[in-house]
């Protein structure tokens, strides 16, 4: 049983955005960007969300790391320049960006699974992309001077 009346992935993703992306403008913008990328990739792959396997998710991460030329847009498009629906990236994502995409898509798929739209969440089962570890900067106020 599904709790969503969505007829396709685009409608289902939109419902998730309404439910989870309304916390802050930046959150909504970021979630929408990630959802739009995945929807465009799914369309290009001729797949639907419920068909994704763990291998597909890893293929998606590889794609984000090294997107094909037709997915790249100019850093600053001219006002009169018309972009294609797939021109969603200005370059490959760094490990932290891929890890963020995995987290957001994992949350999306968990929500869709809880709503009964999906049976499984391949993003939660996928390998975590390596990220760059950063040492935290420690600051303190020296009161002895």
Short mmCIF file of C-alpha atoms in Angstrom, two decimals:
data_model
loop_
_atom_site.label_atom_id
_atom_site.label_comp_id
_atom_site.label_asym_id
_atom_site.label_seq_id
_atom_site.Cartn_x
_atom_site.Cartn_y
_atom_site.Cartn_z
CA UNK A 1 0.00 0.00 0.00
CA UNK A 2 1.25 3.45 -0.84
CA UNK A 3 0.49 6.60 1.09
CA UNK A 4 1.31 8.75 -1.95
CA UNK A 5 -0.93 9.44 -4.90
CA UNK A 6 2.14 10.07 -7.08
CA UNK A 7 1.91 8.51 -10.52
CA UNK A 8 5.62 8.83 -11.36
CA UNK A 9 9.02 9.61 -9.89
CA UNK A 10 8.80 13.32 -10.62
CA UNK A 11 5.54 13.61 -8.64
CA UNK A 12 6.93 11.46 -5.80
CA UNK A 13 10.13 13.53 -5.59
CA UNK A 14 8.00 16.68 -5.57
CA UNK A 15 5.99 15.41 -2.60
CA UNK A 16 9.23 14.71 -0.73
CA UNK A 17 10.41 18.25 -1.45
CA UNK A 18 7.16 19.64 -0.05
CA UNK A 19 7.54 17.53 3.10
CA UNK A 20 11.27 17.84 3.73
CA UNK A 21 12.49 20.85 1.79
CA UNK A 22 10.40 23.48 3.49
CA UNK A 23 12.70 23.98 6.50
CA UNK A 24 14.78 26.70 4.87
CA UNK A 25 15.24 28.19 1.42
CA UNK A 26 18.80 26.88 1.15
CA UNK A 27 17.71 23.39 2.17
CA UNK A 28 14.97 23.35 -0.46
CA UNK A 29 17.32 24.66 -3.14
CA UNK A 30 19.94 22.05 -2.29
CA UNK A 31 17.45 19.16 -2.11
CA UNK A 32 15.81 20.25 -5.35
CA UNK A 33 19.18 20.39 -7.11
CA UNK A 34 20.02 16.83 -6.01
CA UNK A 35 16.56 15.51 -6.93
CA UNK A 36 16.67 17.21 -10.35
CA UNK A 37 20.07 15.69 -11.12
CA UNK A 38 18.91 12.20 -10.20
CA UNK A 39 15.66 12.54 -12.18
CA UNK A 40 17.55 13.70 -15.28
CA UNK A 41 20.04 10.83 -14.89
CA UNK A 42 17.21 8.32 -14.45
CA UNK A 43 15.55 9.61 -17.62
CA UNK A 44 18.79 9.34 -19.56
CA UNK A 45 19.32 5.80 -18.24
CA UNK A 46 15.66 4.97 -19.03
CA UNK A 47 15.08 3.81 -15.47
CA UNK A 48 12.62 4.55 -12.72
CA UNK A 49 13.46 4.96 -9.04
CA UNK A 50 12.00 1.57 -8.12
CA UNK A 51 14.36 -0.13 -10.61
CA UNK A 52 17.58 1.21 -9.10
CA UNK A 53 20.07 -1.34 -7.84
CA UNK A 54 23.12 -0.78 -5.67
CA UNK A 55 25.24 -1.08 -8.82
CA UNK A 56 23.16 1.66 -10.46
CA UNK A 57 23.78 3.92 -7.48
CA UNK A 58 27.54 3.36 -7.77
CA UNK A 59 27.25 4.13 -11.49
CA UNK A 60 25.44 7.35 -10.56
CA UNK A 61 28.26 8.30 -8.16
CA UNK A 62 30.80 7.64 -10.94
CA UNK A 63 28.71 9.83 -13.22
CA UNK A 64 28.70 12.67 -10.68
CA UNK A 65 32.47 12.32 -10.31
CA UNK A 66 33.07 12.48 -14.07
CA UNK A 67 29.99 13.71 -15.98
CA UNK A 68 29.85 13.53 -19.78
CA UNK A 69 30.29 16.75 -21.74
CA UNK A 70 26.58 17.14 -22.56
CA UNK A 71 25.85 17.45 -18.81
CA UNK A 72 28.21 20.37 -18.33
CA UNK A 73 27.08 23.97 -18.43
CA UNK A 74 29.19 27.09 -18.58
CA UNK A 75 30.17 28.53 -15.21
CA UNK A 76 28.43 31.79 -16.14
CA UNK A 77 25.96 31.25 -18.99
CA UNK A 78 25.15 34.25 -21.16
CA UNK A 79 21.67 35.67 -20.67
CA UNK A 80 20.62 34.61 -24.17
CA UNK A 81 22.15 31.14 -23.87
CA UNK A 82 19.62 28.31 -23.75
CA UNK A 83 20.75 25.38 -21.63
CA UNK A 84 19.60 21.82 -22.21
CA UNK A 85 17.74 19.96 -19.44
CA UNK A 86 20.87 17.93 -18.68
CA UNK A 87 23.26 20.85 -18.32
CA UNK A 88 23.11 20.63 -14.54
CA UNK A 89 26.78 20.47 -13.59
CA UNK A 90 29.76 22.76 -14.08
CA UNK A 91 32.18 19.91 -13.47
CA UNK A 92 32.61 16.66 -11.62
CA UNK A 93 31.74 16.63 -7.94
CA UNK A 94 34.43 16.29 -5.31
CA UNK A 95 34.19 13.46 -2.75
CA UNK A 96 32.37 15.67 -0.21
CA UNK A 97 29.79 16.62 -2.87
CA UNK A 98 29.18 12.99 -3.74
CA UNK A 99 28.85 12.11 -0.06
CA UNK A 100 26.30 14.92 0.33
CA UNK A 101 24.35 13.69 -2.73
CA UNK A 102 24.34 10.18 -1.22
CA UNK A 103 22.99 11.50 2.08
CA UNK A 104 20.24 13.55 0.45
CA UNK A 105 19.21 10.76 -1.94
CA UNK A 106 19.32 8.25 0.92
CA UNK A 107 16.90 10.46 2.84
CA UNK A 108 14.67 10.86 -0.23
CA UNK A 109 14.53 7.13 -0.84
CA UNK A 110 13.94 6.39 2.87
CA UNK A 111 10.98 8.79 2.82
CA UNK A 112 9.61 7.25 -0.39
CA UNK A 113 10.06 3.78 1.11
CA UNK A 114 8.23 4.79 4.30
CA UNK A 115 5.42 6.20 2.13
CA UNK A 116 5.14 2.87 0.31
CA UNK A 117 6.27 4.24 -3.05
CA UNK A 118 9.50 2.18 -3.04
CA UNK A 119 10.33 -1.26 -1.68
CA UNK A 120 14.01 -0.62 -0.93
CA UNK A 121 16.63 2.09 -0.58
CA UNK A 122 19.74 1.31 -2.62
CA UNK A 123 21.41 4.57 -1.51
CA UNK A 124 21.48 3.42 2.13
CA UNK A 125 22.97 0.10 1.03
CA UNK A 126 25.60 1.64 -1.24
CA UNK A 127 29.23 2.10 -0.32
CA UNK A 128 30.01 5.41 1.29
CA UNK A 129 32.18 7.48 -1.01
CA UNK A 130 35.50 8.41 0.49
CA UNK A 131 35.63 11.94 1.77
CA UNK A 132 38.50 14.18 2.62
CA UNK A 133 39.06 14.17 6.34
CA UNK A 134 39.67 17.55 7.78
CA UNK A 135 41.32 18.22 11.05
CA UNK A 136 39.29 20.55 13.16
CA UNK A 137 40.85 23.84 14.00
CA UNK A 138 41.02 24.46 17.68
CA UNK A 139 40.75 28.04 18.81
CA UNK A 140 40.86 29.28 22.31
CA UNK A 141 41.20 32.55 24.09
CA UNK A 142 44.39 32.89 26.05
CA UNK A 143 43.44 34.87 29.13
CA UNK A 144 46.97 34.86 30.59
CA UNK A 145 48.20 37.77 28.48
#
